[in-house]
PDB file of C-alpha atoms and ligand atoms in Angstrom:
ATOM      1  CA  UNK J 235      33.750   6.901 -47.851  1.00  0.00           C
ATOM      2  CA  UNK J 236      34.423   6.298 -43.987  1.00  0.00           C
ATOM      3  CA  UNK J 237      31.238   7.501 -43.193  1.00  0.00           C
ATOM      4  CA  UNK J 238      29.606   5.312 -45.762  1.00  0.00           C
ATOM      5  CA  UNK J 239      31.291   2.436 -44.200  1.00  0.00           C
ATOM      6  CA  UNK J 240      30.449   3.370 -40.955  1.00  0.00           C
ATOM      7  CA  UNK J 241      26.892   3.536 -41.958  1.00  0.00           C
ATOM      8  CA  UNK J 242      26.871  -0.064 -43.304  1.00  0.00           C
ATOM      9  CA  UNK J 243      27.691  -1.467 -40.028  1.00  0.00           C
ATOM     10  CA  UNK J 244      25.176   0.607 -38.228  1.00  0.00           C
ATOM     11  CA  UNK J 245      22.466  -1.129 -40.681  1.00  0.00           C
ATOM     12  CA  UNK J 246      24.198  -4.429 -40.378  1.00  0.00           C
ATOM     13  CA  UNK J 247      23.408  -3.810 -36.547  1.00  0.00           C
ATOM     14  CA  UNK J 248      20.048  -2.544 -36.994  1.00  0.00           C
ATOM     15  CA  UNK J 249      18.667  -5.317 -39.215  1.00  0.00           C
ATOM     16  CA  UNK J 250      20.215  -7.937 -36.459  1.00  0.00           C
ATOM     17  CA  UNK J 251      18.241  -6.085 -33.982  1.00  0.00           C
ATOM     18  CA  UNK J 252      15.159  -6.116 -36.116  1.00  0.00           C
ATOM     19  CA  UNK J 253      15.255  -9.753 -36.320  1.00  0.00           C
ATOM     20  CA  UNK J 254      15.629 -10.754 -33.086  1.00  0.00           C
ATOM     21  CA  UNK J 255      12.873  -7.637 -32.150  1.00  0.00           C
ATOM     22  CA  UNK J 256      10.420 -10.378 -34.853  1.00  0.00           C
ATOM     23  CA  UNK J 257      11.618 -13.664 -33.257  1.00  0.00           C
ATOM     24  CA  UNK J 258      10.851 -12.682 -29.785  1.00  0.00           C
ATOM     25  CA  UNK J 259       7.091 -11.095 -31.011  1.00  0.00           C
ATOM     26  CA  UNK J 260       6.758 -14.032 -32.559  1.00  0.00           C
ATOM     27  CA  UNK J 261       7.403 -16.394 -29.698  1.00  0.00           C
ATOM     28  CA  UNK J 262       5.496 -13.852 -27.830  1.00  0.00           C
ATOM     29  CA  UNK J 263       2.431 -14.205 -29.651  1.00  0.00           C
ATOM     30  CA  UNK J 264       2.910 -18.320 -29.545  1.00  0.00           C
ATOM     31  CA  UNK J 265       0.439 -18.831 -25.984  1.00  0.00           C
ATOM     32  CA  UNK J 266       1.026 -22.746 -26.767  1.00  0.00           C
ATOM     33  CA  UNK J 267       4.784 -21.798 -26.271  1.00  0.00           C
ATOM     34  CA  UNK J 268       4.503 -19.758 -23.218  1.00  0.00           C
ATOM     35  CA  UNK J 269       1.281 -21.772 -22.107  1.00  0.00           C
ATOM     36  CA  UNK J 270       2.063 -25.594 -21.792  1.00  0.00           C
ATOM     37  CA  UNK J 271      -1.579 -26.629 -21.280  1.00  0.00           C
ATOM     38  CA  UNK J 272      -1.880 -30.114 -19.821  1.00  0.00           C
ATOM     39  CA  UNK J 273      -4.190 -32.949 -20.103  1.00  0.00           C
ATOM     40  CA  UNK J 274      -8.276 -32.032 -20.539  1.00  0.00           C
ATOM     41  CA  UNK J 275      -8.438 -32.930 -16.731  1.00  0.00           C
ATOM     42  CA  UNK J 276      -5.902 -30.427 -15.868  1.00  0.00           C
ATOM     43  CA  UNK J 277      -7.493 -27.685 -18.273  1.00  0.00           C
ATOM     44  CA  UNK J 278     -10.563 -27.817 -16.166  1.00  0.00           C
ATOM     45  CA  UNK J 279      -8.146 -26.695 -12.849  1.00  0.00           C
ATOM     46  CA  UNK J 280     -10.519 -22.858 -12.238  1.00  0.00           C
ATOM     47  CA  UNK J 281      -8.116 -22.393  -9.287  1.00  0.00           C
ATOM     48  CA  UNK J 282      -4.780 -20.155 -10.776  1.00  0.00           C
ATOM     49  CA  UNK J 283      -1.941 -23.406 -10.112  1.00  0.00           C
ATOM     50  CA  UNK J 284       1.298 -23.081 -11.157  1.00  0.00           C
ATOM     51  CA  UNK J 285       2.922 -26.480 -11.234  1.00  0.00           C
ATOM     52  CA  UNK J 286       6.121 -28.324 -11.442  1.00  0.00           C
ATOM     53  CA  UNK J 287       5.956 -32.091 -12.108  1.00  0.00           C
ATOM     54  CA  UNK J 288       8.905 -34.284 -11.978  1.00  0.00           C
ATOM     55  CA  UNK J 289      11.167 -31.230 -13.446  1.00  0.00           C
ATOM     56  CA  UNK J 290      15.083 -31.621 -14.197  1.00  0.00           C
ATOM     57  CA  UNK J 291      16.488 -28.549 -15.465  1.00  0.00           C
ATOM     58  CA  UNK J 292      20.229 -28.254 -16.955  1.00  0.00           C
ATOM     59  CA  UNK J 293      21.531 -24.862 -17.061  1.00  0.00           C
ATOM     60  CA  UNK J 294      23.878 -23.730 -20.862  1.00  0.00           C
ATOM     61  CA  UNK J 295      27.023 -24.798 -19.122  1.00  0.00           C
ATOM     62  CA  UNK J 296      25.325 -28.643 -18.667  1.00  0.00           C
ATOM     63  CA  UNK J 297      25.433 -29.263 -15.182  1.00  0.00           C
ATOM     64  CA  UNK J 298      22.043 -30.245 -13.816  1.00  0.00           C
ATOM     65  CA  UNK J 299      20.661 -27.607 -11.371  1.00  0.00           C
ATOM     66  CA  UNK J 300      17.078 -29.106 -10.294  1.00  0.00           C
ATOM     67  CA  UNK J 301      16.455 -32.632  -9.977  1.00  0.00           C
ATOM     68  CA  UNK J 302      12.955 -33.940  -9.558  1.00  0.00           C
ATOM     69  CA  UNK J 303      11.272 -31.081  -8.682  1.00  0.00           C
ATOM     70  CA  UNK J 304       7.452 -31.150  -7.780  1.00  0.00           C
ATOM     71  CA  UNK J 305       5.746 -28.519  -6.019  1.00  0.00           C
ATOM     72  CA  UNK J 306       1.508 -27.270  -6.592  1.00  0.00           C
ATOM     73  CA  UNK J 307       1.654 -23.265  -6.017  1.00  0.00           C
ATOM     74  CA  UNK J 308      -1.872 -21.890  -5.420  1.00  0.00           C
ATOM     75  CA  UNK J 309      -3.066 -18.435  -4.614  1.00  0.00           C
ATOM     76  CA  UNK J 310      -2.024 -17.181  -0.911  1.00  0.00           C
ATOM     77  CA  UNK J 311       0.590 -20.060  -0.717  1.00  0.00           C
ATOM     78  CA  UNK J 312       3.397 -17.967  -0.277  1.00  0.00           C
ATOM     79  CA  UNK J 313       6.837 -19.615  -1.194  1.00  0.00           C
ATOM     80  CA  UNK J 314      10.486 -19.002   0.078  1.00  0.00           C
ATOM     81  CA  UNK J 315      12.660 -20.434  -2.422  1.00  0.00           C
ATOM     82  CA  UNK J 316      16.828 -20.347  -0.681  1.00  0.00           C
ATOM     83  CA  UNK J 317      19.353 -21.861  -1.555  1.00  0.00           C
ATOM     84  CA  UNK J 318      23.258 -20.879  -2.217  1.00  0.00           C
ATOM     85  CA  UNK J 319      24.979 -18.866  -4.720  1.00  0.00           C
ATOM     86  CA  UNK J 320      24.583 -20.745  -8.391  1.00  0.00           C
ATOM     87  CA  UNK J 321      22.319 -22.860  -6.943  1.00  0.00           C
ATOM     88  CA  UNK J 322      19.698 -22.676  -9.862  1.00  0.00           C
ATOM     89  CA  UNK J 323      17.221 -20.376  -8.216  1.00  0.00           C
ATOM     90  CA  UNK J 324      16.855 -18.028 -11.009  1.00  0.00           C
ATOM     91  CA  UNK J 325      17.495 -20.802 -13.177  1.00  0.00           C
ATOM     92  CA  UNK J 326      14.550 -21.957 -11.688  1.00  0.00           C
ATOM     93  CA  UNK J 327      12.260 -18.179 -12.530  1.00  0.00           C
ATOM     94  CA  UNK J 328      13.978 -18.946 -16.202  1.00  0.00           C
ATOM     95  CA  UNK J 329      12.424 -21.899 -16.371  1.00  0.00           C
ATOM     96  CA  UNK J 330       9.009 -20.859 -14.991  1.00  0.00           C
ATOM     97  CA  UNK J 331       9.113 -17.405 -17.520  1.00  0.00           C
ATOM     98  CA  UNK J 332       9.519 -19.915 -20.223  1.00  0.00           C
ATOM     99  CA  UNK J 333      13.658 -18.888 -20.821  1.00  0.00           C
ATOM    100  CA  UNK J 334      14.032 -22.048 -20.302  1.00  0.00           C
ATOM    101  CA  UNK J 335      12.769 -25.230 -21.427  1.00  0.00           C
ATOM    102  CA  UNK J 336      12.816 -27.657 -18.447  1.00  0.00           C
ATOM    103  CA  UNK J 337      14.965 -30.898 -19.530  1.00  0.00           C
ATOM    104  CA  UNK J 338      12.536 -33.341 -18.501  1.00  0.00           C
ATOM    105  CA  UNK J 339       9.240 -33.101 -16.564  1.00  0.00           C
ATOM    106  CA  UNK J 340       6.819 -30.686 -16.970  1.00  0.00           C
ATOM    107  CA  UNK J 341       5.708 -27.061 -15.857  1.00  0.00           C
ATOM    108  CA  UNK J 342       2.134 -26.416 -15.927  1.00  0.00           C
ATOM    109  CA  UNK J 343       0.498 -22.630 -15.724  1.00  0.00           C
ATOM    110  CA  UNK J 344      -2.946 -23.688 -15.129  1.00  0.00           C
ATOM    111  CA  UNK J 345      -6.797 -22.203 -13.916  1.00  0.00           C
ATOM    112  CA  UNK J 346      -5.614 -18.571 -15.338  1.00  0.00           C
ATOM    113  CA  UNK J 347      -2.678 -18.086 -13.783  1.00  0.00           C
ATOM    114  CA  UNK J 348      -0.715 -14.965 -14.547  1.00  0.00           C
ATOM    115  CA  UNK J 349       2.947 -14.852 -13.229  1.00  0.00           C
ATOM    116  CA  UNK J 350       4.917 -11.627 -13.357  1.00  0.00           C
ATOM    117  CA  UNK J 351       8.720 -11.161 -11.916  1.00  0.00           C
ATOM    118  CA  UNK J 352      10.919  -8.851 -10.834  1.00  0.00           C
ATOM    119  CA  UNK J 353      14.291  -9.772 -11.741  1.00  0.00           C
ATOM    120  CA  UNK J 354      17.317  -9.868  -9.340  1.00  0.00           C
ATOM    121  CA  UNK J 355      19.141  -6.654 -11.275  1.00  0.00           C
ATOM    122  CA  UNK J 356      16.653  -4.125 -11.452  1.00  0.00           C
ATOM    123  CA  UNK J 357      15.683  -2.642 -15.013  1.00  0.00           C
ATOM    124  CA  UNK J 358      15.059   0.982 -15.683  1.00  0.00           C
ATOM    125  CA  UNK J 359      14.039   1.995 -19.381  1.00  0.00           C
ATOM    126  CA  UNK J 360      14.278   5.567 -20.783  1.00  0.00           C
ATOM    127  CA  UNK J 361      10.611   7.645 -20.364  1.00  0.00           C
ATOM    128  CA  UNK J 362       8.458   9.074 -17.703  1.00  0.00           C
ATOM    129  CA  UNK J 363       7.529   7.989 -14.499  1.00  0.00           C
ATOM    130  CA  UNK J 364       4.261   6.569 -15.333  1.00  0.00           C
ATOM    131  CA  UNK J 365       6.076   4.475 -17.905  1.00  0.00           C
ATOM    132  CA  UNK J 366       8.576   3.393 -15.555  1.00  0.00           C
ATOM    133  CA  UNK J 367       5.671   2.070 -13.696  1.00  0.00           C
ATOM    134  CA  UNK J 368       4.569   0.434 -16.970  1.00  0.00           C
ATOM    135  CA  UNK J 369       1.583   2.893 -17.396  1.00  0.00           C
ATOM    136  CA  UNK J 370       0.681   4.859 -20.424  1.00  0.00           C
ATOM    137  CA  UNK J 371       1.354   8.599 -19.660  1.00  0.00           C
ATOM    138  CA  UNK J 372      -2.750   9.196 -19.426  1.00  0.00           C
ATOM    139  CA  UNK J 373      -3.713  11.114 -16.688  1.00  0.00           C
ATOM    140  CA  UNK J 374      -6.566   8.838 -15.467  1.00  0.00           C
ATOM    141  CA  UNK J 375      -3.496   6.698 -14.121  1.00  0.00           C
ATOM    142  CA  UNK J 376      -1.912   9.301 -11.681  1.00  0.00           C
ATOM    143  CA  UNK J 377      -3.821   8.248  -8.798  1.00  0.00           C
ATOM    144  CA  UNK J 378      -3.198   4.799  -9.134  1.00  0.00           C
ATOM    145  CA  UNK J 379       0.293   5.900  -9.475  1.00  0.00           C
ATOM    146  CA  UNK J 380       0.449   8.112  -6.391  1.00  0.00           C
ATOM    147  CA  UNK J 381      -1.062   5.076  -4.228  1.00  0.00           C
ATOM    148  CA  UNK J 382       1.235   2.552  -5.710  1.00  0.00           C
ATOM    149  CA  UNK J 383       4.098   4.612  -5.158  1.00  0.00           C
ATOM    150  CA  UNK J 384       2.892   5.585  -1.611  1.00  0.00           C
ATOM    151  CA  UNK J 385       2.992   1.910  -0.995  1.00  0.00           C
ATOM    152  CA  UNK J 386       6.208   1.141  -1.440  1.00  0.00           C
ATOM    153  CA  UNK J 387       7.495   4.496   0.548  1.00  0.00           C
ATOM    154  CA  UNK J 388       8.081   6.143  -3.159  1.00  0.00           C
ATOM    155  CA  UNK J 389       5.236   9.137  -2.555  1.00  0.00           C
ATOM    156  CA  UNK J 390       7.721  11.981  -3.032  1.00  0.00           C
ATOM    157  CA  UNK J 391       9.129  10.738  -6.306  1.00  0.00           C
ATOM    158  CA  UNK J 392       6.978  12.456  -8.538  1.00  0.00           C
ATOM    159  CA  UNK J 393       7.848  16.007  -7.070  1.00  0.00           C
ATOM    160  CA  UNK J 394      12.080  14.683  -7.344  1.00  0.00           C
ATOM    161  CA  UNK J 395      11.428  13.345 -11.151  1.00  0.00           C
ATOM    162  CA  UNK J 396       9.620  16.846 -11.947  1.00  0.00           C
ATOM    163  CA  UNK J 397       5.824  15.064 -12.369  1.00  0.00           C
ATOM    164  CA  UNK J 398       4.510  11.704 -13.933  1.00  0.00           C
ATOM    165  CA  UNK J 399       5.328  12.854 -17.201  1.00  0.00           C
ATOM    166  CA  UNK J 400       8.673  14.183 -17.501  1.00  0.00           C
ATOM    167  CA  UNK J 401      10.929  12.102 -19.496  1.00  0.00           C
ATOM    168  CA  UNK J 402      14.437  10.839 -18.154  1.00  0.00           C
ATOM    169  CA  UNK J 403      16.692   8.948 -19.598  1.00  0.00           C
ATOM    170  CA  UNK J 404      17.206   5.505 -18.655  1.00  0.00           C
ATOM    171  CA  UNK J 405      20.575   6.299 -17.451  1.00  0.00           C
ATOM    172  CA  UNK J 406      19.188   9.525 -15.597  1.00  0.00           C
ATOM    173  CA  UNK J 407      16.902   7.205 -13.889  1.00  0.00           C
ATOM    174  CA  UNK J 408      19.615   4.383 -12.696  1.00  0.00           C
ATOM    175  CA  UNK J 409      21.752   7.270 -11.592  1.00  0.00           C
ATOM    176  CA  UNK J 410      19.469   9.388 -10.175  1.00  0.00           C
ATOM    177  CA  UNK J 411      17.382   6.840  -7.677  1.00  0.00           C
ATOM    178  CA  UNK J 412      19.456   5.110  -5.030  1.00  0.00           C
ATOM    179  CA  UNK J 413      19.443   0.980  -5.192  1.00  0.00           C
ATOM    180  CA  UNK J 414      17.026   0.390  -2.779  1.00  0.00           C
ATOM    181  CA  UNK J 415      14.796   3.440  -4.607  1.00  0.00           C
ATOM    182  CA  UNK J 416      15.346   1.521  -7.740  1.00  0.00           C
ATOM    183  CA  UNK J 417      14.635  -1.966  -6.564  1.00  0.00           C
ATOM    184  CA  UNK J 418      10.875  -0.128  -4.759  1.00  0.00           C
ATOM    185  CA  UNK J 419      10.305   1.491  -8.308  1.00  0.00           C
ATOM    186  CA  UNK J 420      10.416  -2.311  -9.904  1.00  0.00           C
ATOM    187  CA  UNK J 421       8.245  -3.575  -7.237  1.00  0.00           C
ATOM    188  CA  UNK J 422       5.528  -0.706  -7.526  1.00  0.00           C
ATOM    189  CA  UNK J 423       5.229  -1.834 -11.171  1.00  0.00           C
ATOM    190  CA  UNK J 424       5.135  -5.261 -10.344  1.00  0.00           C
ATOM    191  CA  UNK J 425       2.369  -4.398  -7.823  1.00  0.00           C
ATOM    192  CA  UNK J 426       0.344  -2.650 -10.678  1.00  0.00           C
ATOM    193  CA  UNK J 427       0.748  -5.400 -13.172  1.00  0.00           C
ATOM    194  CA  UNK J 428      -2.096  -7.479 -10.952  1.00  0.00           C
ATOM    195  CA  UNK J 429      -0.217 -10.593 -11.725  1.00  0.00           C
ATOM    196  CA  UNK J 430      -1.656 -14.189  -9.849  1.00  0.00           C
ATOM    197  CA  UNK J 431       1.677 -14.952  -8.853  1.00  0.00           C
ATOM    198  CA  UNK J 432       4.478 -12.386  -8.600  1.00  0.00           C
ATOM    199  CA  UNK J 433       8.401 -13.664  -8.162  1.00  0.00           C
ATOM    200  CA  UNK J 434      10.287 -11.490  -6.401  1.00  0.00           C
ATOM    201  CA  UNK J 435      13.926 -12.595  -7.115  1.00  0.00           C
ATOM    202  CA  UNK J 436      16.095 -10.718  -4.206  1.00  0.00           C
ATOM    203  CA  UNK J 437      14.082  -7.975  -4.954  1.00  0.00           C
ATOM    204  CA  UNK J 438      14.025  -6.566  -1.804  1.00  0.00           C
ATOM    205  CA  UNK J 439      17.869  -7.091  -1.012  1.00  0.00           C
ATOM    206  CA  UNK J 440      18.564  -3.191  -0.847  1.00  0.00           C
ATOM    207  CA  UNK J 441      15.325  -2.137   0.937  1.00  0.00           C
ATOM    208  CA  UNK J 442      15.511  -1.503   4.598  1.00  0.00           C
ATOM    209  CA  UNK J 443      13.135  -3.758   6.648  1.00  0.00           C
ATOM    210  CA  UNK J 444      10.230  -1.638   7.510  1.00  0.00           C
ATOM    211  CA  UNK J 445       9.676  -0.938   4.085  1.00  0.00           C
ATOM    212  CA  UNK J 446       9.986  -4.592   3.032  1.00  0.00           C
ATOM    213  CA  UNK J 447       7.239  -5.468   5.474  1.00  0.00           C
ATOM    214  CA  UNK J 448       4.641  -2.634   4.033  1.00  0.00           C
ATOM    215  CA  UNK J 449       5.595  -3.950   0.299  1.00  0.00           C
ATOM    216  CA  UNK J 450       5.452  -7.746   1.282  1.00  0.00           C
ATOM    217  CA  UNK J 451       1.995  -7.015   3.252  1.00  0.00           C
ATOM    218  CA  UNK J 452       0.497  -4.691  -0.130  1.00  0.00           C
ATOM    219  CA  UNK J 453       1.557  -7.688  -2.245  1.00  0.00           C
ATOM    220  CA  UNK J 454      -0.699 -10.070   0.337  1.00  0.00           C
ATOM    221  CA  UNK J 455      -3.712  -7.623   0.594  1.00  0.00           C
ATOM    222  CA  UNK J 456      -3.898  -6.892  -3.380  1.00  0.00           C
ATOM    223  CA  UNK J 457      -4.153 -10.723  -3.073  1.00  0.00           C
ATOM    224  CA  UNK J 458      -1.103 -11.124  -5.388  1.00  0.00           C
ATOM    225  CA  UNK J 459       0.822 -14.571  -4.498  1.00  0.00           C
ATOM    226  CA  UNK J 460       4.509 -14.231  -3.682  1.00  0.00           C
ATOM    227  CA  UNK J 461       7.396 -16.257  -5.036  1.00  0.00           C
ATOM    228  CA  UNK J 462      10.637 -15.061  -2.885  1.00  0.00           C
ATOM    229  CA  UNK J 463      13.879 -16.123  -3.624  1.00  0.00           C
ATOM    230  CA  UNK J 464      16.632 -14.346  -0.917  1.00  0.00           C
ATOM    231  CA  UNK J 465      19.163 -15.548   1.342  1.00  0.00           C
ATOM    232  CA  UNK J 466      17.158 -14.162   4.694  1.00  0.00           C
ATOM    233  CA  UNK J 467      14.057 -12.021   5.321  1.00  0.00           C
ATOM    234  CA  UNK J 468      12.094 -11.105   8.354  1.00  0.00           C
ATOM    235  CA  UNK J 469      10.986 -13.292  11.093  1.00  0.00           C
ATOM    236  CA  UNK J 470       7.814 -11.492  10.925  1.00  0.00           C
ATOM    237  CA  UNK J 471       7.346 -12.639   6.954  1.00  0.00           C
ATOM    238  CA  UNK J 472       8.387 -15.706   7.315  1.00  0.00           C
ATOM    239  CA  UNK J 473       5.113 -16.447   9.493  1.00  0.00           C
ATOM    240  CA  UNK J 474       3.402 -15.672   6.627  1.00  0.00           C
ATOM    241  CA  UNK J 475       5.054 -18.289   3.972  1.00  0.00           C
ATOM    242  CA  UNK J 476       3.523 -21.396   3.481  1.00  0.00           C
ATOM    243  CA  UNK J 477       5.754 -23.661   1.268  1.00  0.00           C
ATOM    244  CA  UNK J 478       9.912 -23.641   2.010  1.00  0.00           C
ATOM    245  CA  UNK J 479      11.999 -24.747  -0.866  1.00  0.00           C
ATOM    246  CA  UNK J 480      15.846 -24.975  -0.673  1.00  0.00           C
ATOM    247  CA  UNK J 481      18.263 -25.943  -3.256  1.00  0.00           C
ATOM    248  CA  UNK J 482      21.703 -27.488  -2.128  1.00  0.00           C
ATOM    249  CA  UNK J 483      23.560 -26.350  -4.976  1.00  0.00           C
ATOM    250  CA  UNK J 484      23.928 -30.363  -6.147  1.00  0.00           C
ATOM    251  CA  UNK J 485      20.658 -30.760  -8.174  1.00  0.00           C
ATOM    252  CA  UNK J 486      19.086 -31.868  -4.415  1.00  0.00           C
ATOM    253  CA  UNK J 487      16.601 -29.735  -2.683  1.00  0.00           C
ATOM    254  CA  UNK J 488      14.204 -29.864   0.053  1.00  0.00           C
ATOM    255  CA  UNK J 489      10.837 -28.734   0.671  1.00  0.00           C
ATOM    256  CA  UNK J 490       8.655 -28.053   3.504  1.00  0.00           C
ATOM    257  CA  UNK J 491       5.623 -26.673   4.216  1.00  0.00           C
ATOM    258  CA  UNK J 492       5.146 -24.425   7.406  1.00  0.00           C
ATOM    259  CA  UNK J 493       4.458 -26.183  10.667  1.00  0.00           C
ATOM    260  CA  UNK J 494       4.340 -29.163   8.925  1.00  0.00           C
ATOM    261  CA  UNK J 495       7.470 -32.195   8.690  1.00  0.00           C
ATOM    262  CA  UNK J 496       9.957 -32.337   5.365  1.00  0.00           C
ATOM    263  CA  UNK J 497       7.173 -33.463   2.209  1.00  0.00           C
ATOM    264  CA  UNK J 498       9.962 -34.150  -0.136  1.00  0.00           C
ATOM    265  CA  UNK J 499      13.612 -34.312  -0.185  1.00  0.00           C
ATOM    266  CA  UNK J 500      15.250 -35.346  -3.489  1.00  0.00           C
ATOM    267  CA  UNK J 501      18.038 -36.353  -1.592  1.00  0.00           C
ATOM    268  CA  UNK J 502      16.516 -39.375  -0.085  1.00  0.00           C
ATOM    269  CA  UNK J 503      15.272 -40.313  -3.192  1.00  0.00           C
ATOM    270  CA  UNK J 504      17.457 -43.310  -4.933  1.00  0.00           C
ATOM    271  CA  UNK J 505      19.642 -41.625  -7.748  1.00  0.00           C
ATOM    272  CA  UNK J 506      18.098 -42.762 -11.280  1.00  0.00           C
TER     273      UNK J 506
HETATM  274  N1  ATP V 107      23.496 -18.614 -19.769  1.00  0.00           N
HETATM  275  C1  ATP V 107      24.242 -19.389 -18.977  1.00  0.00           C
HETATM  276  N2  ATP V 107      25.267 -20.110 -19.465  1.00  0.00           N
HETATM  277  C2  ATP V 107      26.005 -20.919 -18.675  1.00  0.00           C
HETATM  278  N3  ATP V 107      25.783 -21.081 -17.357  1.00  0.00           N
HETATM  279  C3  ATP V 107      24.781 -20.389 -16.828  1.00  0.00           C
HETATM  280  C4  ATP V 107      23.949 -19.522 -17.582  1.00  0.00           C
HETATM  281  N4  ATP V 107      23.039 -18.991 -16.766  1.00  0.00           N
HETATM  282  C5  ATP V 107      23.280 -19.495 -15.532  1.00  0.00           C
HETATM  283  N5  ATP V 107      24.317 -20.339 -15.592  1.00  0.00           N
HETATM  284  C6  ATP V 107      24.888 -21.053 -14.449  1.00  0.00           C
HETATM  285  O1  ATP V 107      23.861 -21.723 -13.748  1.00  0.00           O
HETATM  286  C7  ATP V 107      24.140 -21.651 -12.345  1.00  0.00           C
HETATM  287  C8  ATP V 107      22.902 -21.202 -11.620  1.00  0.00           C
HETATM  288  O2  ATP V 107      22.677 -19.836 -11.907  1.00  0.00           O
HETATM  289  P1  ATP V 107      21.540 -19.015 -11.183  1.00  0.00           P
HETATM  290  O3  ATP V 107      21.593 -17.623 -11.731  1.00  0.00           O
HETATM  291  O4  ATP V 107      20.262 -19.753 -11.320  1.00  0.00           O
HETATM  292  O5  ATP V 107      22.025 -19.059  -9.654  1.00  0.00           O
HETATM  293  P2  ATP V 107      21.354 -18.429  -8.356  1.00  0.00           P
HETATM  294  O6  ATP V 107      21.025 -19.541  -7.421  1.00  0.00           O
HETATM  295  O7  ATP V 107      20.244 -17.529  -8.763  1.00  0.00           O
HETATM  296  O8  ATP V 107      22.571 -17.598  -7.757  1.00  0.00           O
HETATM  297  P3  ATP V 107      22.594 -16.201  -6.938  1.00  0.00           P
HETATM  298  O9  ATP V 107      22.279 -16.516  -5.500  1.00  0.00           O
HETATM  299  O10 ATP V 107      23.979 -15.714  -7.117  1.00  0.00           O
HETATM  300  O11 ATP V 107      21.591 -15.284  -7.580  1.00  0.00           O
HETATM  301  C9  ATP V 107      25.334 -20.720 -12.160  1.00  0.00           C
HETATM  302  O12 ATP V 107      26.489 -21.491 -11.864  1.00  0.00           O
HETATM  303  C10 ATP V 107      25.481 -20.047 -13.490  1.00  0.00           C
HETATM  304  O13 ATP V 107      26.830 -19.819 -13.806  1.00  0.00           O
HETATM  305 MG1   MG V 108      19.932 -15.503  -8.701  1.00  0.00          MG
END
């Protein structure tokens, strides 16, 4: 009888699971949802443009993170988003991955735009190390594997996993590879999902700084558009970002574009 019981729950679980596995393919499949086209004119944009008009975003504990955001991302305008801790800045990737609806304003992925992210904790599933790189285990994809991985100073990891096509546990994996290994594994696969615009949200905050150069400077020659959010990075890299963006932890931020003056600070703005 106890194992009957036990058995319930475990299908209690699993038909939870398989609901929320149909809402989010659902949602998934809904492009209007994860697509906010704009007007006709803005349709028309053929440049890839990700942009943010007039946004306020309030994060699930109602305080109001971003205030009156604008900013017009376009291919090889690198941005540097700062800002301190709980300061909204991957409240701000939430909103731009469509977690989050912004409270007022708009956010506009227009001209083709394809935005991909890797998140601040790195994810590992279970499976082989051409799925880790989000690849199918065919072996037309090793060499694009092998370069990848040579990119981001990973070349050896194939011989250390026991091939491409060995299968490790998830757990295996996030034990196995050091956090700085982990956090070059998630960037690899980034690299190989071709997005327009990739957001790299401190994912780079374990790698040692040669290594972030050669990933940052693979990202720019794929022609793959960064979106950084950290709390430093190299003098050297910083040359190379075009629009500044930091958040004061108040809702205010301030944005500048390199070599140029301050184009918008919400803080000088009247408060509404
Ligand atoms: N699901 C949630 N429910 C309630 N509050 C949340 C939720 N998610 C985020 N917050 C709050 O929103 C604020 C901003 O969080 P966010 O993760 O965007 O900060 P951050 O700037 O990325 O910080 P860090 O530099 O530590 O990564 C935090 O105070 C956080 O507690
Ligand atoms: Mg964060």
């Amino acid at each position: 009888m106890t194992d009957f019981v036990q058995l319930a729950t475990h299908f209690t679980d699993l038909s939870a699971h398989a609901t929320r596995i149909a809402d989010f393919v659902r949602l998934a499949d809904d492009r209007s949802c994860v697509r906010p086209w704009g007007s006709e004119a803005e349709r028309d944009v053929s440049t890839p443009t990700i942009v943010f008009q007039s946004m306020d975003m309030i994060s699930p504990d109602e305080l109001c993170r971003i205030k009156d955001f604008d900013l017009r991302i376009t291919p090889n305008q690198h941005v540097y988003i700062t800002g301190p801790n709980g300061s909204g800045k991957t409240s701000l990737v939430r909103v731009l991955t469509r977690l989050w609806p912004p409270t007022r304003g708009r956010v506009l992925i227009l001209g083709g735009a394809t935005i991909a992210c890797a998140p601040q904790d790195t994810v590992v599933y279970s499976g082989t190390l051409l799925e880790q790189l989000g690849m199918t285990n065919d072996t037309n994809n090793d060499d694009e594997a092998c370069r990848t991985l040579m990119c981001v100073n990973l070349a050896s990891l194939p011989l250390r996993t026991g091939g491409m096509r060995r299968f490790w546990t998830r757990a295996r994996w996030a034990e196995t590879l050091s956090p700085g290994e982990l956090q070059r594994l998630a960037l690899a696969r980034l690299m190989l999902e071709k997005p327009t615009f990739a957001i790299l949200d401190e994912a780079t905050s374990s790698i040692d700084m040669p290594t972030e150069r050669a990933i940052y400077e693979e990202f720019w020659r794929r022609n793959i558009t960064t979106i950084t959010i950290g709390h430093r990075m190299d003098p050297s890299l910083m040359e190379r970002i075009a629009i500044f963006v930091t958040l004061d932890g108040k809702g205010g931020h301030v944005t500048r574009r390199q070599g140029e003056e301050l184009v918008f600070d919400s803080r000088r703005r009247p408060t509404q």
